[in-house]
XYZ file of C-alpha atoms in Angstrom:
275
model
C -25.552 7.767 -11.618
C -28.699 5.970 -10.551
C -29.472 5.787 -6.854
C -29.429 1.981 -6.716
C -25.931 1.989 -8.273
C -24.749 4.411 -5.611
C -26.126 2.142 -2.904
C -24.382 -0.857 -4.475
C -20.988 0.862 -4.313
C -21.744 1.810 -0.727
C -22.164 -1.893 0.054
C -18.996 -2.781 -1.845
C -16.882 -0.324 0.146
C -18.479 -0.457 3.613
C -16.117 -3.181 4.800
C -16.753 -2.809 8.517
C -20.415 -3.583 7.976
C -19.608 -6.500 5.673
C -16.910 -7.942 7.961
C -17.945 -7.116 11.558
C -15.076 -9.174 12.980
C -12.593 -7.061 11.042
C -12.219 -4.742 14.019
C -11.215 -7.689 16.187
C -8.644 -8.665 13.575
C -7.278 -5.131 13.481
C -7.034 -5.062 17.271
C -5.064 -8.301 17.176
C -2.706 -6.763 14.626
C -2.241 -3.702 16.831
C -1.343 -5.873 19.825
C 1.099 -7.828 17.660
C 2.516 -4.505 16.468
C 3.180 -3.384 20.045
C 5.163 -6.548 20.725
C 7.041 -6.117 17.441
C 8.116 -2.596 18.400
C 9.289 -3.867 21.776
C 11.223 -6.768 20.275
C 12.832 -5.251 17.187
C 15.209 -2.322 16.952
C 13.393 0.589 15.335
C 13.391 4.322 14.710
C 9.925 5.860 14.844
C 8.250 9.027 13.642
C 11.096 10.209 11.438
C 10.008 13.300 9.496
C 10.162 13.358 5.713
C 8.072 16.534 5.436
C 6.940 19.503 7.491
C 3.454 18.385 8.582
C 2.370 16.115 11.424
C 1.372 13.246 9.157
C 4.581 13.086 7.145
C 6.347 10.537 9.310
C 7.803 7.069 8.870
C 9.005 4.195 11.035
C 12.061 2.109 10.168
C 12.920 -1.389 11.357
C 16.532 -1.866 10.204
C 18.044 -5.110 9.057
C 20.926 -6.445 11.127
C 23.168 -6.370 8.030
C 24.291 -3.407 5.967
C 23.181 -2.923 2.353
C 20.013 -4.950 2.867
C 17.026 -4.736 0.512
C 14.354 -2.274 1.621
C 10.669 -3.149 2.000
C 8.370 -0.113 2.029
C 4.739 -0.446 3.145
C 1.927 2.081 2.628
C -1.277 1.627 4.625
C -4.840 2.022 3.363
C -7.936 3.478 5.011
C -9.645 5.174 2.040
C -7.176 8.094 2.328
C -8.916 9.192 5.531
C -8.028 6.716 8.299
C -5.485 4.317 9.860
C -1.868 4.735 10.918
C 1.501 3.083 10.313
C 1.769 1.948 13.930
C -1.071 -0.517 13.274
C 1.196 -2.366 10.833
C 4.447 -2.784 12.759
C 3.643 -6.509 12.954
C 4.572 -6.792 9.262
C 8.204 -6.052 10.113
C 8.883 -9.196 12.121
C 8.999 -11.796 9.306
C 10.572 -9.314 6.899
C 13.446 -8.287 9.168
C 14.026 -11.975 9.849
C 14.186 -12.507 6.088
C 16.893 -9.838 5.800
C 14.976 -6.663 4.896
C 15.056 -3.169 6.293
C 11.369 -2.291 6.680
C 9.852 1.175 6.291
C 6.244 1.990 7.257
C 4.809 5.250 5.900
C 2.300 7.694 7.294
C 0.779 10.607 5.423
C -1.709 13.338 6.242
C -5.323 12.267 5.862
C -8.453 13.668 4.266
C -10.015 16.158 5.090
C -6.806 17.909 6.192
C -5.309 17.353 2.737
C -6.603 16.254 -0.658
C -5.929 12.895 -2.304
C -3.616 14.683 -4.759
C -1.600 16.048 -1.825
C -1.398 12.553 -0.317
C 0.156 11.302 -3.554
C 2.701 14.142 -3.443
C 3.554 13.300 0.165
C 4.263 9.695 -0.753
C 6.555 10.855 -3.562
C 8.378 13.019 -1.008
C 8.651 10.062 1.378
C 10.180 7.855 -1.294
C 12.771 10.521 -2.107
C 13.649 10.736 1.593
C 14.052 6.967 1.808
C 16.287 6.883 -1.273
C 18.539 9.553 0.221
C 18.663 8.313 3.833
C 18.006 4.572 4.057
C 21.706 3.664 4.019
C 21.818 5.009 7.594
C 19.480 2.143 8.554
C 21.338 -0.733 6.869
C 19.228 -0.339 3.749
C 20.459 -0.364 0.168
C 18.805 2.481 -1.804
C 19.388 0.481 -4.991
C 17.058 -2.279 -3.762
C 13.632 -0.797 -3.052
C 10.511 -2.968 -2.891
C 7.176 -1.134 -2.692
C 4.004 -2.509 -1.138
C 0.603 -1.258 -0.104
C -2.793 -2.467 1.052
C -6.156 -1.110 -0.138
C -5.600 2.515 -1.204
C -2.005 1.972 -0.098
C -1.800 -0.224 -3.207
C -3.302 2.653 -5.190
C -0.495 4.866 -3.912
C 2.114 2.275 -4.913
C 0.731 2.374 -8.454
C 0.924 6.178 -8.440
C 4.549 6.036 -7.282
C 5.355 3.722 -10.176
C 3.815 6.248 -12.593
C 5.901 9.182 -11.354
C 8.625 10.664 -13.546
C 11.597 9.718 -11.364
C 15.270 10.299 -12.112
C 17.035 7.387 -13.794
C 18.889 6.516 -10.558
C 15.642 6.433 -8.633
C 13.811 4.493 -11.329
C 16.508 1.807 -11.420
C 16.278 1.375 -7.636
C 12.803 -0.220 -7.853
C 13.138 -4.002 -7.732
C 9.525 -5.081 -7.285
C 6.111 -4.108 -5.958
C 3.239 -5.804 -4.155
C -0.277 -4.402 -4.393
C -2.774 -5.974 -2.005
C -6.525 -5.445 -2.367
C -6.056 -2.193 -4.231
C -8.403 0.248 -5.932
C -7.282 1.325 -9.385
C -10.433 2.988 -10.753
C -11.288 5.823 -8.386
C -14.515 6.641 -10.209
C -16.211 4.015 -8.059
C -15.113 5.796 -4.880
C -16.522 9.004 -6.314
C -19.858 7.239 -6.796
C -20.043 6.049 -3.184
C -20.660 7.525 0.257
C -16.895 7.937 0.619
C -16.827 10.918 -1.703
C -18.596 13.017 0.929
C -15.181 13.224 2.578
C -12.840 12.549 -0.376
C -14.373 15.256 -2.621
C -13.018 13.689 -5.803
C -14.007 15.489 -8.995
C -14.373 13.874 -12.415
C -11.023 15.370 -13.454
C -9.394 14.064 -10.240
C -10.603 10.562 -11.028
C -9.342 10.712 -14.611
C -5.919 11.972 -13.555
C -5.380 9.841 -10.453
C -6.864 6.449 -11.372
C -4.058 3.969 -12.157
C -6.237 2.346 -14.846
C -5.847 5.561 -16.848
C -2.060 5.823 -16.621
C 1.106 3.940 -17.526
C 3.974 2.807 -15.317
C 7.461 4.239 -15.818
C 9.365 1.021 -15.160
C 8.865 -2.663 -15.834
C 9.553 -4.517 -12.591
C 8.103 -7.701 -11.067
C 4.614 -6.941 -9.753
C 2.295 -8.970 -7.555
C -1.346 -7.901 -7.678
C -3.249 -9.866 -5.049
C -6.754 -9.761 -3.624
C -8.680 -11.879 -1.152
C -11.110 -14.417 -2.538
C -13.672 -13.386 0.104
C -13.479 -9.674 -0.693
C -16.271 -7.749 -2.376
C -16.863 -8.168 -6.088
C -15.587 -4.651 -6.739
C -12.229 -5.185 -5.045
C -11.718 -8.437 -6.951
C -12.810 -6.869 -10.243
C -10.477 -3.909 -9.887
C -7.408 -6.039 -9.138
C -8.157 -8.393 -12.024
C -8.848 -5.555 -14.461
C -5.672 -3.700 -13.480
C -3.570 -6.843 -13.876
C -5.066 -7.457 -17.322
C -4.372 -3.841 -18.309
C -0.719 -4.139 -17.292
C -0.330 -7.424 -19.158
C -1.707 -5.860 -22.355
C 0.777 -3.008 -21.971
C 3.677 -5.448 -21.608
C 4.318 -5.108 -17.874
C 5.332 -8.264 -16.042
C 2.863 -9.032 -13.270
C 1.384 -11.910 -11.313
C -2.301 -11.851 -10.405
C -3.249 -13.864 -7.342
C -6.508 -14.530 -5.526
C -5.866 -15.386 -1.877
C -8.565 -17.956 -1.273
C -10.935 -17.637 1.703
C -9.390 -14.327 2.827
C -11.285 -11.064 3.230
C -9.923 -7.520 3.204
C -8.699 -7.753 6.791
C -7.399 -11.312 6.645
C -5.242 -10.537 3.610
C -3.075 -8.086 5.528
C -3.031 -10.137 8.739
C -1.674 -13.113 6.785
C 1.244 -10.989 5.601
C 2.569 -10.914 9.159
C 3.068 -14.673 9.188
C 6.422 -16.366 8.446
C 6.896 -17.641 4.888
C 3.818 -15.786 3.681
C 2.945 -15.144 0.040
C 4.627 -11.758 0.192
C 7.994 -13.144 1.316
C 7.802 -15.963 -1.227
C 7.255 -13.414 -4.006
C 10.168 -11.276 -2.804
C 12.526 -14.254 -2.681
C 11.997 -15.221 -6.331
């Protein structure tokens, strides 16, 4: 790849430089998350695996057999933590969902392939245990932001049992990356260490889903061209393959504002879930 192309991808993915107030937004979300944990009943740092990163937080619904909303954070596979997203639980619990926030081990302690395997393990744990937290394992809704959306796509490609496959009721992918070759051609690959074969195997654009469920693929209108392109291209790919999906551009929202907006009552996410 030519040097100027490499630099262009660096600009596309260096979101802190592009959105300097993003850190302020994230801090606001963390403060809101602290208040959410104080206000709502929750069980934190439940282990679904045997390493430090394989933990999840659950905010149970007040009613038994409630639908389950599962959220996977982003951070380019190398940063962020579920506790920064507790604020998402408030409107969802109010709407009648049991909410699960996932953590996973981060690069460089594990590879991206291992992160995918950890998320598969987490979903199995949820399916087997969520009834203890007023959740209905037959009503699972998956969601993720940034590479969390990438991980949602990978979960929907996995060869699940029929019982598990039929439990998926919908998925929301926010500001995702579905062609990992662009990450490989950026500064991020210094830590991700993605090979050409990794990219071919793990990029959702190269694979098919195992179930046809309602999908929302959304991206902020103020995000970088590459984030918008990847969401649009992935949506078009799914449509051609016969998978029901809704593509949405969230006007005047950048990568940070997209997720912050999901913590508001009656947000786009809740409206999609209630259809």
